[in-house]
Tab-separated table of C-alpha atoms in Angstrom:
chain	number	residue	atom	x	y	z
A	181	UNK	CA	-31.966	21.205	-71.526
A	182	UNK	CA	-29.770	18.589	-69.939
A	183	UNK	CA	-27.553	19.795	-67.079
A	184	UNK	CA	-24.015	18.500	-66.961
A	185	UNK	CA	-23.464	15.960	-64.173
A	186	UNK	CA	-22.227	17.376	-60.877
A	187	UNK	CA	-18.575	16.876	-60.189
A	188	UNK	CA	-17.859	14.138	-57.661
A	189	UNK	CA	-17.379	15.342	-54.091
A	190	UNK	CA	-13.771	15.784	-53.107
A	191	UNK	CA	-14.514	13.517	-50.115
A	192	UNK	CA	-15.905	10.650	-52.173
A	193	UNK	CA	-12.659	9.053	-53.257
A	194	UNK	CA	-11.525	5.927	-51.394
A	195	UNK	CA	-8.237	7.598	-50.447
A	196	UNK	CA	-9.938	10.635	-48.931
A	197	UNK	CA	-12.505	8.483	-47.069
A	198	UNK	CA	-9.681	6.424	-45.552
A	199	UNK	CA	-7.810	9.549	-44.502
A	200	UNK	CA	-10.926	10.958	-42.844
A	201	UNK	CA	-11.467	7.671	-41.009
A	202	UNK	CA	-7.914	7.648	-39.655
A	203	UNK	CA	-8.238	11.259	-38.522
A	204	UNK	CA	-11.505	10.485	-36.739
A	205	UNK	CA	-10.049	7.494	-34.897
A	206	UNK	CA	-6.940	9.481	-33.950
A	207	UNK	CA	-9.122	12.279	-32.645
A	208	UNK	CA	-11.185	9.881	-30.533
A	209	UNK	CA	-8.046	8.297	-29.070
A	210	UNK	CA	-6.613	11.709	-28.229
A	211	UNK	CA	-9.882	12.711	-26.591
A	212	UNK	CA	-9.933	9.502	-24.552
A	213	UNK	CA	-6.374	10.051	-23.334
A	214	UNK	CA	-7.076	13.659	-22.456
A	215	UNK	CA	-10.131	12.603	-20.483
A	216	UNK	CA	-8.153	10.448	-18.028
A	217	UNK	CA	-8.615	11.944	-14.551
A	218	UNK	CA	-5.622	13.229	-12.648
A	219	UNK	CA	-6.561	10.854	-9.826
A	220	UNK	CA	-5.567	7.917	-12.058
A	221	UNK	CA	-1.996	8.439	-10.871
A	222	UNK	CA	-1.172	7.165	-7.395
A	223	UNK	CA	-1.601	9.869	-4.782
A	224	UNK	CA	1.264	10.282	-2.336
A	225	UNK	CA	1.046	9.176	1.272
A	226	UNK	CA	3.693	8.864	3.959
A	227	UNK	CA	3.947	6.755	7.097
A	228	UNK	CA	4.757	7.823	10.634
A	229	UNK	CA	5.906	5.142	13.075
A	230	UNK	CA	6.633	4.632	16.718
A	231	UNK	CA	7.331	1.499	18.721
A	232	UNK	CA	5.329	0.839	21.834
A	233	UNK	CA	7.243	-2.161	23.157
A	234	UNK	CA	10.801	-3.397	23.174
A	235	UNK	CA	9.711	-6.426	25.208
A	236	UNK	CA	10.427	-9.997	24.276
A	237	UNK	CA	6.901	-11.386	23.884
A	238	UNK	CA	5.478	-9.191	21.100
A	239	UNK	CA	6.308	-6.412	18.643
A	240	UNK	CA	4.123	-3.293	18.756
A	241	UNK	CA	4.580	-1.145	15.643
A	242	UNK	CA	2.145	1.785	15.782
A	243	UNK	CA	1.437	3.809	12.641
A	244	UNK	CA	-0.220	6.878	11.227
A	245	UNK	CA	-0.767	7.258	7.485
A	246	UNK	CA	-0.490	10.898	6.405
A	247	UNK	CA	-1.797	12.397	3.157
A	248	UNK	CA	0.502	15.306	2.166
A	249	UNK	CA	-1.093	15.569	-1.284
A	250	UNK	CA	-3.837	17.774	-2.673
A	251	UNK	CA	-6.544	15.134	-3.218
A	252	UNK	CA	-8.298	12.576	-1.027
A	253	UNK	CA	-6.962	9.002	-1.018
A	254	UNK	CA	-9.204	5.950	-0.593
A	255	UNK	CA	-7.649	4.004	2.274
A	256	UNK	CA	-8.767	0.721	0.710
A	257	UNK	CA	-6.055	1.419	-1.912
A	258	UNK	CA	-3.292	1.878	0.682
A	259	UNK	CA	-0.933	-0.857	1.909
A	260	UNK	CA	1.855	-0.526	4.495
A	261	UNK	CA	4.707	-2.983	4.865
A	262	UNK	CA	6.777	-3.446	8.023
A	263	UNK	CA	9.868	-5.637	7.502
A	264	UNK	CA	11.395	-7.969	10.064
A	265	UNK	CA	13.667	-10.958	10.547
A	266	UNK	CA	11.661	-14.044	11.490
A	267	UNK	CA	12.850	-16.172	14.373
A	268	UNK	CA	13.763	-19.699	13.330
A	269	UNK	CA	10.701	-21.889	12.909
A	270	UNK	CA	8.329	-19.165	14.134
A	271	UNK	CA	4.800	-18.447	12.935
A	272	UNK	CA	3.163	-15.136	13.769
A	273	UNK	CA	-0.226	-13.706	14.682
A	274	UNK	CA	-1.361	-10.136	14.028
A	275	UNK	CA	-3.668	-8.116	16.266
A	276	UNK	CA	-5.029	-4.591	16.427
A	277	UNK	CA	-5.310	-3.227	19.969
A	278	UNK	CA	-6.969	0.094	19.081
A	279	UNK	CA	-7.303	2.407	16.095
A	280	UNK	CA	-9.008	5.709	15.361
A	281	UNK	CA	-10.304	4.175	12.121
A	282	UNK	CA	-11.542	1.112	14.011
A	283	UNK	CA	-9.758	-2.230	14.287
A	284	UNK	CA	-12.552	-3.838	12.250
A	285	UNK	CA	-11.386	-1.721	9.285
A	286	UNK	CA	-7.729	-2.749	9.466
A	287	UNK	CA	-6.240	-5.976	8.120
A	288	UNK	CA	-2.864	-7.573	8.724
A	289	UNK	CA	-1.197	-10.349	6.734
A	290	UNK	CA	2.319	-11.783	6.603
A	291	UNK	CA	4.460	-12.389	3.543
A	292	UNK	CA	7.965	-13.529	2.604
A	293	UNK	CA	10.669	-11.418	0.979
A	294	UNK	CA	11.889	-12.557	-2.419
A	295	UNK	CA	15.453	-11.564	-1.476
A	296	UNK	CA	16.066	-12.049	2.254
A	297	UNK	CA	18.654	-9.884	4.007
A	298	UNK	CA	20.378	-10.031	7.374
A	299	UNK	CA	17.623	-7.869	8.887
A	300	UNK	CA	14.521	-8.922	6.947
A	301	UNK	CA	13.027	-12.035	5.437
A	302	UNK	CA	9.354	-11.429	6.280
A	303	UNK	CA	6.932	-8.525	6.312
A	304	UNK	CA	3.665	-7.550	7.932
A	305	UNK	CA	1.322	-5.909	5.424
A	306	UNK	CA	-1.326	-3.577	6.808
A	307	UNK	CA	-4.397	-2.804	4.711
A	308	UNK	CA	-7.801	-1.187	5.097
A	309	UNK	CA	-11.338	-2.224	4.305
A	310	UNK	CA	-13.751	0.114	2.525
A	311	UNK	CA	-15.185	0.955	5.952
A	312	UNK	CA	-12.040	2.991	6.704
A	313	UNK	CA	-13.224	5.581	4.171
A	314	UNK	CA	-10.865	8.085	2.572
A	315	UNK	CA	-8.044	10.254	3.821
A	316	UNK	CA	-8.499	13.940	3.005
A	317	UNK	CA	-5.614	16.079	1.795
A	318	UNK	CA	-3.509	17.142	4.765
A	319	UNK	CA	-5.151	14.624	7.132
A	320	UNK	CA	-3.861	11.497	8.858
A	321	UNK	CA	-5.462	8.282	10.063
A	322	UNK	CA	-4.691	8.888	13.726
A	323	UNK	CA	-3.291	6.107	15.899
A	324	UNK	CA	-3.171	2.538	14.673
A	325	UNK	CA	-1.975	0.613	17.716
A	326	UNK	CA	-0.921	-2.703	16.205
A	327	UNK	CA	1.023	-5.704	17.418
A	328	UNK	CA	2.187	-9.137	16.365
A	329	UNK	CA	3.590	-12.054	18.279
A	330	UNK	CA	4.753	-15.626	17.881
A	331	UNK	CA	1.736	-17.871	17.687
A	332	UNK	CA	2.997	-19.946	20.633
A	333	UNK	CA	3.873	-16.795	22.631
A	334	UNK	CA	7.562	-17.732	22.672
A	335	UNK	CA	9.974	-14.831	23.023
A	336	UNK	CA	10.960	-12.908	19.900
A	337	UNK	CA	13.917	-10.719	19.015
A	338	UNK	CA	13.249	-7.291	17.509
A	339	UNK	CA	16.805	-5.955	17.594
A	340	UNK	CA	17.625	-7.438	14.172
A	341	UNK	CA	14.391	-6.266	12.469
A	342	UNK	CA	14.813	-3.873	9.522
A	343	UNK	CA	11.825	-1.645	10.334
A	344	UNK	CA	12.239	-1.601	14.123
A	345	UNK	CA	13.897	1.169	16.125
A	346	UNK	CA	14.101	1.121	19.914
A	347	UNK	CA	14.721	4.876	19.859
A	348	UNK	CA	11.503	5.661	17.952
A	349	UNK	CA	9.271	6.317	20.966
A	350	UNK	CA	7.289	9.179	19.381
A	351	UNK	CA	5.623	9.390	15.980
A	352	UNK	CA	7.846	10.543	13.140
A	353	UNK	CA	8.261	9.956	9.412
A	354	UNK	CA	9.779	6.503	8.948
A	355	UNK	CA	11.275	5.492	5.609
A	356	UNK	CA	12.049	1.912	6.686
A	357	UNK	CA	8.343	1.193	6.265
A	358	UNK	CA	6.952	1.263	2.720
A	359	UNK	CA	3.529	2.407	1.554
A	360	UNK	CA	1.773	1.840	-1.744
A	361	UNK	CA	-1.366	3.309	-3.282
A	362	UNK	CA	-3.163	1.182	-5.858
A	363	UNK	CA	-0.137	-1.116	-6.094
A	364	UNK	CA	2.409	1.665	-6.716
A	365	UNK	CA	5.031	2.273	-4.031
A	366	UNK	CA	4.923	5.932	-2.998
A	367	UNK	CA	6.832	5.951	0.310
A	368	UNK	CA	9.798	4.336	1.999
A	369	UNK	CA	12.698	2.077	1.102
A	370	UNK	CA	12.413	-1.703	1.109
A	371	UNK	CA	15.311	-3.864	2.325
A	372	UNK	CA	18.225	-3.918	-0.095
A	373	UNK	CA	17.699	-5.998	-3.222
A	374	UNK	CA	13.924	-6.031	-2.999
A	375	UNK	CA	13.069	-3.053	-5.196
A	376	UNK	CA	9.795	-1.161	-5.424
A	377	UNK	CA	7.707	-4.350	-5.499
A	378	UNK	CA	9.971	-6.413	-3.296
A	379	UNK	CA	7.980	-9.353	-2.060
A	380	UNK	CA	5.857	-12.324	-2.828
A	381	UNK	CA	2.128	-11.811	-2.184
A	382	UNK	CA	1.023	-12.143	1.433
A	383	UNK	CA	0.732	-15.743	2.521
A	384	UNK	CA	-2.681	-15.005	4.038
A	385	UNK	CA	-5.340	-13.362	1.828
A	386	UNK	CA	-6.593	-10.002	3.128
A	387	UNK	CA	-9.569	-10.518	5.402
A	388	UNK	CA	-11.995	-8.387	7.315
A	389	UNK	CA	-10.906	-8.755	10.935
A	390	UNK	CA	-13.313	-9.531	13.749
A	391	UNK	CA	-13.985	-6.800	16.330
A	392	UNK	CA	-10.946	-7.885	18.357
A	393	UNK	CA	-8.702	-7.212	15.362
A	394	UNK	CA	-6.871	-10.563	15.222
A	395	UNK	CA	-6.751	-11.751	11.627
A	396	UNK	CA	-4.503	-14.780	11.666
A	397	UNK	CA	-0.923	-15.784	11.376
A	398	UNK	CA	1.801	-17.079	9.156
């Protein structure tokens, strides 16, 4: 006795197969988006500043980076920018005098503002090598005793520098210095007209400084 042919599967039609394929792809995309770690977003940091010298031969901005968030931050992802008004015709040299994280793990480069103001047309960008490690939630970097000076040691004027304050003789939160994590600005206010990504790239590429901490000038 011949059996009647089985009815075609309800999933065998081209329309149904296409619908299933779309659903599968959509599901995979949703799963991929859901799987993104929370750490993909920039973690917050803030900067504390004090000045160590109001003298005429060099600027001495000292910093601590503080992690007020709930997750560790890789310091190699952190950049700090200190804004100042360059003296006419001057080139500058950066140096690290002492740091809890080690001067060999701190870099300093100079860059130019895209939109100069009366108090800022240059910046010093501070970065970290991988040797600086990470900053735990609630921790800070400790002292970073930094300085920069005119390459010919001529006198310089700090009184017209955006990020400088003669009154800031003890560490405190300082919003006139900006900080970014992974390229996203998370702290501070840049000089007016320069936005959240206010400047051209540093004129010197980031380098690993020698033990003395001097990394070059611009």
